[in-house]
mmCIF file of C-alpha atoms in Angstrom:
data_model
loop_
_atom_site.group_PDB
_atom_site.id
_atom_site.type_symbol
_atom_site.label_atom_id
_atom_site.label_comp_id
_atom_site.label_asym_id
_atom_site.label_seq_id
_atom_site.Cartn_x
_atom_site.Cartn_y
_atom_site.Cartn_z
ATOM 1 C CA ILE A 13 -145.425 145.062 11.376
ATOM 2 C CA LYS A 14 -143.610 146.047 8.196
ATOM 3 C CA LYS A 15 -143.689 149.714 9.262
ATOM 4 C CA MET A 16 -142.110 148.745 12.586
ATOM 5 C CA ALA A 17 -139.419 146.732 10.782
ATOM 6 C CA ASN A 18 -138.578 149.717 8.574
ATOM 7 C CA HIS A 19 -137.729 151.742 11.692
ATOM 8 C CA ASP A 20 -136.042 149.028 13.764
ATOM 9 C CA THR A 21 -133.315 146.905 12.170
ATOM 10 C CA LYS A 22 -133.596 144.348 15.021
ATOM 11 C CA ILE A 23 -137.058 143.331 13.770
ATOM 12 C CA LYS A 24 -136.911 140.602 11.155
ATOM 13 C CA ILE A 25 -139.936 139.607 9.090
ATOM 14 C CA LEU A 26 -140.487 136.006 8.118
ATOM 15 C CA GLU A 27 -142.912 135.801 5.228
ATOM 16 C CA PHE A 28 -144.097 132.487 3.810
ATOM 17 C CA VAL A 29 -147.052 130.554 2.406
ATOM 18 C CA GLN A 30 -148.375 127.718 4.520
ATOM 19 C CA ASN A 31 -149.549 124.926 2.231
ATOM 20 C CA PRO A 32 -152.368 122.448 2.946
ATOM 21 C CA GLY A 33 -151.360 119.904 5.582
ATOM 22 C CA GLU A 34 -148.538 122.032 6.994
ATOM 23 C CA THR A 35 -148.389 123.256 10.566
ATOM 24 C CA VAL A 36 -146.880 126.511 11.808
ATOM 25 C CA PHE A 37 -145.895 127.134 15.423
ATOM 26 C CA ILE A 38 -145.727 130.749 16.612
ATOM 27 C CA PRO A 39 -143.935 131.060 19.979
ATOM 28 C CA GLY A 40 -145.705 132.968 22.745
ATOM 29 C CA GLY A 41 -145.104 136.701 22.664
ATOM 30 C CA TRP A 42 -144.167 136.826 18.979
ATOM 31 C CA TRP A 43 -145.915 139.506 16.975
ATOM 32 C CA HIS A 44 -147.520 138.028 13.909
ATOM 33 C CA ALA A 45 -150.060 138.658 11.196
ATOM 34 C CA VAL A 46 -151.871 136.148 9.008
ATOM 35 C CA LEU A 47 -153.532 136.504 5.622
ATOM 36 C CA ASN A 48 -155.659 133.463 4.777
ATOM 37 C CA LEU A 49 -155.644 132.730 1.053
ATOM 38 C CA ASP A 50 -158.423 130.125 1.297
ATOM 39 C CA ASP A 51 -160.829 128.641 3.841
ATOM 40 C CA THR A 52 -158.739 127.873 6.898
ATOM 41 C CA ILE A 53 -158.966 126.316 10.340
ATOM 42 C CA ALA A 54 -156.708 127.778 13.017
ATOM 43 C CA VAL A 55 -156.016 126.356 16.441
ATOM 44 C CA THR A 56 -154.653 128.921 18.848
ATOM 45 C CA GLN A 57 -154.103 129.014 22.551
ATOM 46 C CA ASN A 58 -152.679 131.530 24.944
ATOM 47 C CA PHE A 59 -150.993 129.103 27.249
ATOM 48 C CA CYS A 60 -150.243 129.567 30.915
ATOM 49 C CA SER A 61 -148.866 126.777 33.074
ATOM 50 C CA ARG A 62 -147.323 126.609 36.530
ATOM 51 C CA ARG A 63 -143.941 126.735 34.813
ATOM 52 C CA ASN A 64 -144.501 130.068 33.033
ATOM 53 C CA PHE A 65 -147.115 131.466 35.420
ATOM 54 C CA LEU A 66 -145.081 134.333 36.882
ATOM 55 C CA LYS A 67 -144.005 135.565 33.441
ATOM 56 C CA VAL A 68 -147.599 135.455 32.176
ATOM 57 C CA TRP A 69 -148.905 137.032 35.397
ATOM 58 C CA ARG A 70 -146.492 139.967 35.291
ATOM 59 C CA SER A 71 -147.294 140.637 31.647
ATOM 60 C CA SER A 72 -151.069 140.292 32.086
ATOM 61 C CA ARG A 73 -151.411 142.422 35.207
ATOM 62 C CA LYS A 74 -149.608 145.258 33.426
ATOM 63 C CA SER A 75 -151.363 145.118 30.059
ATOM 64 C CA ARG A 76 -154.802 143.803 31.062
ATOM 65 C CA LYS A 77 -155.399 145.025 34.591
ATOM 66 C CA LYS A 78 -159.182 144.533 34.792
ATOM 67 C CA MET A 79 -158.905 140.998 33.434
ATOM 68 C CA SER A 80 -156.104 140.293 35.916
ATOM 69 C CA VAL A 81 -158.251 141.429 38.842
ATOM 70 C CA LYS A 82 -160.923 138.909 37.784
ATOM 71 C CA TRP A 83 -158.286 136.247 37.153
ATOM 72 C CA LEU A 84 -156.815 136.714 40.642
ATOM 73 C CA LYS A 85 -160.281 136.269 42.183
ATOM 74 C CA LYS A 86 -160.684 132.965 40.319
ATOM 75 C CA LEU A 87 -157.185 131.872 41.322
ATOM 76 C CA LYS A 88 -158.045 132.517 44.967
ATOM 77 C CA LYS A 89 -161.106 130.309 44.590
ATOM 78 C CA TYR A 90 -159.662 127.423 42.565
ATOM 79 C CA TYR A 91 -155.832 127.636 42.628
ATOM 80 C CA LEU A 92 -154.758 129.128 45.928
ATOM 81 C CA GLU A 93 -151.063 128.293 45.358
ATOM 82 C CA LEU A 94 -151.020 130.344 42.124
ATOM 83 C CA ALA A 95 -152.944 133.184 43.772
ATOM 84 C CA GLU A 96 -150.287 133.314 46.481
ATOM 85 C CA MET A 97 -147.543 133.353 43.835
ATOM 86 C CA ALA A 98 -149.299 136.257 42.080
ATOM 87 C CA GLU A 99 -149.739 138.235 45.287
ATOM 88 C CA ASN A 100 -146.120 137.607 46.324
ATOM 89 C CA ALA A 101 -144.923 138.812 42.906
ATOM 90 C CA ASN A 102 -147.088 141.919 43.280
ATOM 91 C CA MET A 103 -145.529 142.678 46.678
ATOM 92 C CA GLU A 104 -141.979 142.009 45.442
ATOM 93 C CA ASP A 105 -142.518 144.310 42.441
ATOM 94 C CA GLY A 106 -144.451 146.976 44.357
ATOM 95 C CA PHE A 107 -147.397 146.447 41.993
ATOM 96 C CA GLU A 108 -150.853 147.547 43.196
ATOM 97 C CA MET A 109 -153.725 145.537 41.749
ATOM 98 C CA TYR A 110 -156.360 147.958 42.964
ATOM 99 C CA GLN A 111 -156.406 151.721 42.696
ATOM 100 C CA ARG A 112 -157.144 153.468 45.936
ATOM 101 C CA LYS A 113 -160.705 154.730 46.232
ATOM 102 C CA ASN A 114 -161.240 158.463 46.403
ATOM 103 C CA LYS A 115 -164.332 160.609 46.792
ATOM 104 C CA LYS A 116 -164.507 161.594 43.098
ATOM 105 C CA ASN A 117 -163.973 158.111 41.692
ATOM 106 C CA LYS A 118 -165.320 155.209 43.699
ATOM 107 C CA LYS A 119 -164.414 152.615 41.078
ATOM 108 C CA ASN A 120 -162.088 149.838 42.117
ATOM 109 C CA CYS A 121 -159.409 148.601 39.704
#
């Protein structure tokens, strides 16, 4: 991260020590690194709700395509409304979830 900050003046580094009993909140999408100075317990969650679903979907389908294919299958089974939102976003954006099959490569996705 420090190397990136040296090349991009828009990147600001916040460096601090978290003391026992203190809590730190890192907003979603923020790059971060942690060095634990002692035994530590961390609670982390990549959070997706109906409110931020489309933002998370568009990011995930681009960066983690295979996982997104599996996720969409589960959405179709358990959360049809969200699956429809995902498929509508794909159509609006011209995004193809599945690569077309060809004779050389029969893999899907």
